[in-house]
XYZ file of C-alpha atoms in Angstrom:
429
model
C 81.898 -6.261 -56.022
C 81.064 -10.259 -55.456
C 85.093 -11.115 -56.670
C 86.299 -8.199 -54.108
C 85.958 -11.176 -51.496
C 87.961 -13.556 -52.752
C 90.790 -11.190 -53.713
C 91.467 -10.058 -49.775
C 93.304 -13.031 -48.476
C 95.738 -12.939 -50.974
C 95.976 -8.973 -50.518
C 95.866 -9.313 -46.681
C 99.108 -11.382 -46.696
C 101.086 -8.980 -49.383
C 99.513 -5.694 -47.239
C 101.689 -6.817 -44.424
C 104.587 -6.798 -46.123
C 106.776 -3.548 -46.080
C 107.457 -1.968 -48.917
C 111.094 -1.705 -50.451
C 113.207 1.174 -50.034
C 113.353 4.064 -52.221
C 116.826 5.007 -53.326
C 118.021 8.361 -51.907
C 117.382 9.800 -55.463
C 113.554 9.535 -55.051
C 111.077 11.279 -53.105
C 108.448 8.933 -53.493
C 104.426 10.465 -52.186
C 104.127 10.925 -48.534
C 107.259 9.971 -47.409
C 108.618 11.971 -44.512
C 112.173 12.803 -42.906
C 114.540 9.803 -41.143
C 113.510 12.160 -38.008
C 109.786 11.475 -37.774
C 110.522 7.567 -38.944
C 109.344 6.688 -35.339
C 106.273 7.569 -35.727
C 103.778 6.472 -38.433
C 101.133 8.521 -40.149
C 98.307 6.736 -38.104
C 100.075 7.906 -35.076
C 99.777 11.359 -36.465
C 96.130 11.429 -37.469
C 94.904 10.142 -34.466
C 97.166 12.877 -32.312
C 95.729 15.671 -34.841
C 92.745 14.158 -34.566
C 91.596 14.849 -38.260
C 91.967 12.579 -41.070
C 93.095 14.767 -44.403
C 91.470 13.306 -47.031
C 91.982 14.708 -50.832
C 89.592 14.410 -53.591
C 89.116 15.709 -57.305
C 85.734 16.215 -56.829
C 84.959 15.746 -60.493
C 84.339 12.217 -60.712
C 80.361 11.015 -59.811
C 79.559 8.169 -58.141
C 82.962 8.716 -56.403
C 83.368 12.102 -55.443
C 81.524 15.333 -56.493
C 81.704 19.168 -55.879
C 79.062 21.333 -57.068
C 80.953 24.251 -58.831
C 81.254 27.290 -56.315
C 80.255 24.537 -53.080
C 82.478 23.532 -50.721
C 80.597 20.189 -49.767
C 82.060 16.818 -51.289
C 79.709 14.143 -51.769
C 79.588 10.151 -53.393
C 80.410 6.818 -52.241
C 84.543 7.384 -51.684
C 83.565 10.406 -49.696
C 80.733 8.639 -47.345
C 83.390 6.193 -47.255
C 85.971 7.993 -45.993
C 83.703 9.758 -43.734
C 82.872 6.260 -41.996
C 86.929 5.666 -41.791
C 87.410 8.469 -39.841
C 84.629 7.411 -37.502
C 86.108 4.460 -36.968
C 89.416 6.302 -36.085
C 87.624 8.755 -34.052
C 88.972 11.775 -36.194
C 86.581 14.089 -37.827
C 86.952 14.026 -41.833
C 88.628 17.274 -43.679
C 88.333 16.977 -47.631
C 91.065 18.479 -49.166
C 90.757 19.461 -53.162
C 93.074 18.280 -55.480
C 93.632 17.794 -59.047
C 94.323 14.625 -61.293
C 97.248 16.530 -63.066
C 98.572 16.983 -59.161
C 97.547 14.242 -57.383
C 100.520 12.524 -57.125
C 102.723 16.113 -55.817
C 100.244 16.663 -53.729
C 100.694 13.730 -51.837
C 104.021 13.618 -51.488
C 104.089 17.336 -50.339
C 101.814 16.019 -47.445
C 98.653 17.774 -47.943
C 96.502 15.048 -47.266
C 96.689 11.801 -45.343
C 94.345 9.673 -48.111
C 93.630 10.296 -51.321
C 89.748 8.961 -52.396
C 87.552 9.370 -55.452
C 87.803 6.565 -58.122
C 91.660 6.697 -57.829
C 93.099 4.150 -60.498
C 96.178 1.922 -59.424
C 98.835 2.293 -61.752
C 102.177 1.018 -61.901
C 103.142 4.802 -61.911
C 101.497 5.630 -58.857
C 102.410 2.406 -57.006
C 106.496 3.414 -57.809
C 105.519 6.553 -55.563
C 103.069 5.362 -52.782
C 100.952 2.470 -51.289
C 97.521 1.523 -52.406
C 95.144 0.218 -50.034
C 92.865 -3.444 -50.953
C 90.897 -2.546 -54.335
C 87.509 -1.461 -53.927
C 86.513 -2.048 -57.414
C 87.231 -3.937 -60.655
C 86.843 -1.685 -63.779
C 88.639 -0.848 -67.467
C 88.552 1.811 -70.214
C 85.595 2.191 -72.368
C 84.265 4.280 -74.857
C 81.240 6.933 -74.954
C 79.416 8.444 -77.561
C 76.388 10.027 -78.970
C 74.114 6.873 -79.212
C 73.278 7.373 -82.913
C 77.212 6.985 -83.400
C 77.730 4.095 -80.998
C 78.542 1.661 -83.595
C 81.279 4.030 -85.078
C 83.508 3.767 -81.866
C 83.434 -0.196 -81.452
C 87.009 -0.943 -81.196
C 90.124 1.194 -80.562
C 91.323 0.812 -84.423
C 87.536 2.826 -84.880
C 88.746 5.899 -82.595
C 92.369 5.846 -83.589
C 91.508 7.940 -87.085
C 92.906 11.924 -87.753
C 88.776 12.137 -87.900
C 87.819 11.347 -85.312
C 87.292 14.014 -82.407
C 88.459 12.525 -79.002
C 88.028 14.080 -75.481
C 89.276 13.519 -72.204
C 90.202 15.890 -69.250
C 93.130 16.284 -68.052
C 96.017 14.896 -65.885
C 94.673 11.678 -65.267
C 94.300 7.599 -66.639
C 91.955 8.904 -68.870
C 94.601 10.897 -70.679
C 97.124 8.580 -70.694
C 95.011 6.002 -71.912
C 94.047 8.211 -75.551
C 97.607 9.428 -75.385
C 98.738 5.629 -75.802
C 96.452 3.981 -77.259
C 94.385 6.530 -79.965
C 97.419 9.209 -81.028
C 96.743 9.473 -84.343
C 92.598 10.778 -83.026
C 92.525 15.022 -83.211
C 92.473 14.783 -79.073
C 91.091 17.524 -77.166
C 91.358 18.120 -73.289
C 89.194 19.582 -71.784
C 90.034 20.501 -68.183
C 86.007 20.194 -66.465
C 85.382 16.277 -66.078
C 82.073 17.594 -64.846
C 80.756 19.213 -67.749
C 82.816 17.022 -70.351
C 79.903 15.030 -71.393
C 77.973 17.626 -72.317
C 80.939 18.653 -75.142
C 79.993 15.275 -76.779
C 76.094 16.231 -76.997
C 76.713 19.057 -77.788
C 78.432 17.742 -81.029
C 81.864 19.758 -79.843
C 83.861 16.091 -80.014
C 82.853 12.761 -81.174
C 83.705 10.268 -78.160
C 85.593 9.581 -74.854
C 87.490 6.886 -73.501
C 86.838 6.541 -69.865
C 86.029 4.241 -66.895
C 83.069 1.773 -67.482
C 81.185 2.604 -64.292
C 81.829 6.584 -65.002
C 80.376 5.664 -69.090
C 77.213 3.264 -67.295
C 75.858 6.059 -64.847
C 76.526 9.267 -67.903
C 74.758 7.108 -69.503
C 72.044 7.278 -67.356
C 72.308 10.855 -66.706
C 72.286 11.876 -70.473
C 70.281 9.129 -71.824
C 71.195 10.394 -75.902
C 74.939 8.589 -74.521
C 75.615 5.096 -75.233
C 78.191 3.413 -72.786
C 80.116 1.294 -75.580
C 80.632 -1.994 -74.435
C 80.972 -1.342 -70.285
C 81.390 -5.135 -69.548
C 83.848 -5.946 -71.785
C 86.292 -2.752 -71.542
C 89.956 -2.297 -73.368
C 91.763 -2.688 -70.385
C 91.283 -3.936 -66.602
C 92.365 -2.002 -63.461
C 91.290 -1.466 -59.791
C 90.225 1.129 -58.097
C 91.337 1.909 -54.549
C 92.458 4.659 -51.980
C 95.900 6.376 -52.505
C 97.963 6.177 -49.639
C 101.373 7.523 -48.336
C 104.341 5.092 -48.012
C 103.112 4.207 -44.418
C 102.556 0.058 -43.749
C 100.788 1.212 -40.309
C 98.226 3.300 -41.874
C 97.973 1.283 -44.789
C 97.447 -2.041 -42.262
C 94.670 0.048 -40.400
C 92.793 1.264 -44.007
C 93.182 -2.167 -44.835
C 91.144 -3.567 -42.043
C 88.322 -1.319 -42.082
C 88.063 -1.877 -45.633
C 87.402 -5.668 -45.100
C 85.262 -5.212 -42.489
C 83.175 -2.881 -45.011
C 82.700 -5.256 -47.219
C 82.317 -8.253 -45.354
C 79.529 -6.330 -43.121
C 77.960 -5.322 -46.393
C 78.805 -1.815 -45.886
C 80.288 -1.096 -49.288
C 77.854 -2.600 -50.685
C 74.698 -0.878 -49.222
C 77.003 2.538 -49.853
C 77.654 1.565 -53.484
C 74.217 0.815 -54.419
C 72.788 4.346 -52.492
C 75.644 6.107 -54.716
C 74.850 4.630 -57.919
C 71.096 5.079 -57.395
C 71.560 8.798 -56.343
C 69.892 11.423 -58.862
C 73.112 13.492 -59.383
C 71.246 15.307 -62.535
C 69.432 17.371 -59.902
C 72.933 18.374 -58.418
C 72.690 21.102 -61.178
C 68.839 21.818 -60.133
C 69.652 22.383 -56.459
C 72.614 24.437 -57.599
C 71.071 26.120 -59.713
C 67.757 27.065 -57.198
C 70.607 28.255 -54.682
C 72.206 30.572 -57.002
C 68.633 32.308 -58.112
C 67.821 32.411 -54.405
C 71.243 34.291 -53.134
C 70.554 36.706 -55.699
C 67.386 38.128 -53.110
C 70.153 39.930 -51.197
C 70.974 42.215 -54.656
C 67.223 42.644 -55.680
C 66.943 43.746 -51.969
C 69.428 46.297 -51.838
C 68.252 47.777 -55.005
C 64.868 47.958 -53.683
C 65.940 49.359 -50.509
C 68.209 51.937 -52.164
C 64.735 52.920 -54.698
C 62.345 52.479 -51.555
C 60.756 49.781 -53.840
C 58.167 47.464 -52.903
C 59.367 43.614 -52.771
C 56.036 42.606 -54.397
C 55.214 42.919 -58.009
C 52.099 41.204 -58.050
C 51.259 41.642 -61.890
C 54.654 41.125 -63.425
C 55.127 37.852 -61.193
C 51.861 36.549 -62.599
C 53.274 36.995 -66.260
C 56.819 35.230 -65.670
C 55.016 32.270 -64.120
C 52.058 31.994 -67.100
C 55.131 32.327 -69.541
C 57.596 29.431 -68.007
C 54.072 27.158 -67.002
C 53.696 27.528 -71.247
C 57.306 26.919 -71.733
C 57.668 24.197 -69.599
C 54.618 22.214 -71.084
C 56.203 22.170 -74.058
C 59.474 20.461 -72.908
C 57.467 17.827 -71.263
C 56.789 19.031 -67.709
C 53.182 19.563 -66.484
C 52.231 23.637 -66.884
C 50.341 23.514 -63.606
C 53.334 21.314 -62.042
C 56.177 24.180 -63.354
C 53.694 27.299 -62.127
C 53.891 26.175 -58.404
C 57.463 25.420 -58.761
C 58.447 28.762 -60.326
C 55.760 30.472 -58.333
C 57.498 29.181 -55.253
C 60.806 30.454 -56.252
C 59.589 33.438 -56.528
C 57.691 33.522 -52.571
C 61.013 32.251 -51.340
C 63.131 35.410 -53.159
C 60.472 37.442 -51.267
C 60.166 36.033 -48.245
C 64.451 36.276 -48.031
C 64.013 40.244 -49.000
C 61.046 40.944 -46.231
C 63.414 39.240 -43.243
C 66.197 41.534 -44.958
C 63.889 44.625 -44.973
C 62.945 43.332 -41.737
C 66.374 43.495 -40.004
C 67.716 46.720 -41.681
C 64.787 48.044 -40.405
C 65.875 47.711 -36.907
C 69.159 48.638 -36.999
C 68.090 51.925 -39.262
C 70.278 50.748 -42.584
C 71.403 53.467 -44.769
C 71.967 53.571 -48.564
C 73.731 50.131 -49.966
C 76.916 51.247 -51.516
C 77.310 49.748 -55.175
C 74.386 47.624 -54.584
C 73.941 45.931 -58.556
C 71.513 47.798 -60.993
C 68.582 45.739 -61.068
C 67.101 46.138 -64.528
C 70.786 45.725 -66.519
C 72.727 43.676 -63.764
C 70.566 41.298 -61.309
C 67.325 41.016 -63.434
C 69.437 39.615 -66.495
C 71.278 37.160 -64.380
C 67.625 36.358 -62.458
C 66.587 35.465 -66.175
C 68.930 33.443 -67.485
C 69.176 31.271 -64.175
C 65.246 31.147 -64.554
C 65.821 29.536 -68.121
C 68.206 27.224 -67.223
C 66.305 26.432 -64.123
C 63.341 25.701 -66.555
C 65.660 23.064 -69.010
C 66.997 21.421 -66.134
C 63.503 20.802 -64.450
C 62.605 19.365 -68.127
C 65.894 17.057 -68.356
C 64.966 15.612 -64.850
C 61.682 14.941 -64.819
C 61.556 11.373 -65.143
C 63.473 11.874 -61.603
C 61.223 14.429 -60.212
C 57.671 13.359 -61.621
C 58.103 9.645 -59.860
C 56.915 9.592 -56.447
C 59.113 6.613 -55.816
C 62.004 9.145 -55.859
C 61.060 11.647 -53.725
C 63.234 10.299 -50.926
C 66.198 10.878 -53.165
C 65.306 14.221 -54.539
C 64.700 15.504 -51.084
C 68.357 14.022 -50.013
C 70.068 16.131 -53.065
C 68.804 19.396 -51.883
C 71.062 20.096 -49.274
C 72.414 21.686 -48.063
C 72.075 25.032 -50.067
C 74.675 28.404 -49.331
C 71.003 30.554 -49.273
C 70.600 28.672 -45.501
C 72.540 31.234 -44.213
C 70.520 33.870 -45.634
C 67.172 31.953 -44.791
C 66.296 28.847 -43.917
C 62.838 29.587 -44.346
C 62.866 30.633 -48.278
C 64.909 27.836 -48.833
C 62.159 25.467 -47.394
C 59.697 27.297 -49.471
C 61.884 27.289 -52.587
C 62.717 23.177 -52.612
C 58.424 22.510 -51.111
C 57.453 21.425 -54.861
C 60.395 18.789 -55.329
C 59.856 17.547 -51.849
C 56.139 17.483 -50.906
């Protein structure tokens, strides 16, 4: 971040310049018909008044979407969200692939593309990239107890050796070139990738040093293989359509970001952000939107929402559980005990309202004892391991703040706001 500085000038003066023609052949990203050549892609975001911003949403500290959310979050995003205040614009975030990036662009579905975006020759041939926000290279990952077996790329480039990456991307490219004799395997969830490797599915993966340092932190049996001294060197930076007026603006603001210590402040809140409980607040959500099936059962049966002595044995049986993966037992009753007041308190202000309005029989509603009870379970158990592999997080008072920040917003607001508050009360006291 300290060389960023002394890299603008230079990149000021060749920003200003305007790019060379494409020949007629080419349809390079973002470029738009001789027709609308008088007016620039600035012009049009400030006359929409929206700036269309795509994202992968795969790639933490960057960009993130929880699976099945709609809410993007990480430091490219709160980036881009300050951009288009500065503009004036409100922010839309746009999905889009690695493996489509590139098309997408140029068939103008977004204005900006963020999220740990590489520059590459490739994608320079096609579009503009705006001053680089960060200096990184390719590194390797592995279990920790294998570490020293992936040291160089001569170690990884072996028929034995099981190598992963996902899809589409510089990540791919990178093995393709570099390891192809490795049995490679691509796997198309960058989110869930890592876990492949614990799970002893593949051996190691080549990727980008900060995205190896902070999995390292979130799984702590992966060793980042040599993170400061990577294969390769690249920047980061945001994609942008062939447009020197939008490109000019973007490149302002972005020196004005850093110079006012902006990126800075926004890079060190992103790295420091507990994105294991991502999965924990995804995963309370999900058990909690499930109320609205155990309700229409129950409402259907004329069932009471209250089950006072089977409730009593599910939490004695997780507190016992829980202990033994490390977390307090009387710590894990109040949490699970909690989920299961806010399920409750959800189904009573259902009750509540179908009451009024004199609801008949649910139609289809899910048998609870072979559909929604089995689904209630297993979310319970995973609930329970990822309570366990965040609990150096969620056991420090120190990190409350940030706990409390990762549990919103939630999909079950919409059902209630109050069960949510009681469901989240023992992570943010």
């Amino acid at each position: 971040m300290s060389r960023l500085s002394s890299w603008i000038a230079a990149l000021a003066v060749a920003s200003a310049v305007a790019p060379v023609a494409a020949p007629a052949a080419e349809a390079p990203a973002g470029a738009r018909p001789a027709a609308a050549a008088s007016s620039s892609r600035l012009d049009e975001i400030l006359a929409r008044g929206s700036l269309r911003v795509g994202s992968t949403g795969d790639y933490k500290p960057f960009s993130y979407r929880a699976p099945g959310g709609e809410r993007f979050i990480g430091l490219d995003i709160a980036l881009a969200e300050d951009l288009a205040h500065s503009l004036g614009v409100k922010m839309q975030v746009v999905p889009t692939r690695w493996g489509t990036l590139m098309s997408d662009l140029a068939d103008d579905r977004f204005d900006i593309a963020v999220g740990g975006v590489s520059v590459t020759l490739e994608r320079q041939r096609q579009a503009l990239f705006s001053l680089p926000t960060m200096r990184d290279g390719k590194t390797p990952i592995a279990r920790c107890d294998d570490a020293r077996k992936y040291q160089t790329l001569a170690d990884i480039d072996r028929p034995e050796v099981r190598l992963i990456v996902n899809p589409g991307g510089t990540n791919e490219r990178f093995a393709r070139a570099h390891a192809p004799r490795a049995t490679l395997t691509v796997y198309p969830d960058n989110v869930t990738i890592f876990d492949r490797i614990l799970a002893g599915e593949a051996d190691v993966m080549i990727t980008d040093a900060i995205e190896a340092r902070l999995q390292q932190r979130l799984h702590p049996k992966l060793c980042a293989i040599h993170p400061d001294t990577p294969f390769d060197f690249y920047e980061k930076a945001f994609l942008l359509p062939r447009d020197i007026a939008l490109k000019a603006y973007v490149d302002q603001w972005l020196h004005q970001a850093i110079e006012t210590g902006l990126y800075a402040r926004l890079n060190e809140q992103w790295l420091a952000y507990p994105w294991g409980i991502e999965s924990l607040r995804a995963l309370i959500d999900a058990r909690l939107l499930l109320a609205m099936d155990v309700a229409q059962y129950k409402w259907n049966h004329h069932l009471p929402i209250e089950d006072a002595p089977r409730e009593a044995q599910v939490i004695a049986s997780l507190g016992k559980r829980a202990e033994a993966l490390g977390v307090p037992q009387p710590w894990a009753e109040a949490f699970f005990r909690a989920q299961i007041e806010a399920s409750k308190t959800a189904q009573s202000e259902l009750f509540q309202g179908w009451d009024v309005f004199r609801r008949g029989e649910f139609a289809g509603a899910p048998d609870l004892a072979t559909v929604t009870r089995p689904r209630l379970d297993k979310l319970t158990d995973e609930l329970l391991h990822a309570i366990a592999e965040n609990w150096t997080v969620l056991g420090d008072p120190r990190r409350r703040d940030d706990v409390a920040r990762a549990m919103h917003p939630m999909q079950a607001d919409d059902l209630s706001a109050k069960a949510v508050a009681q469901a989240i009360a023992p992570l943010v006291p």
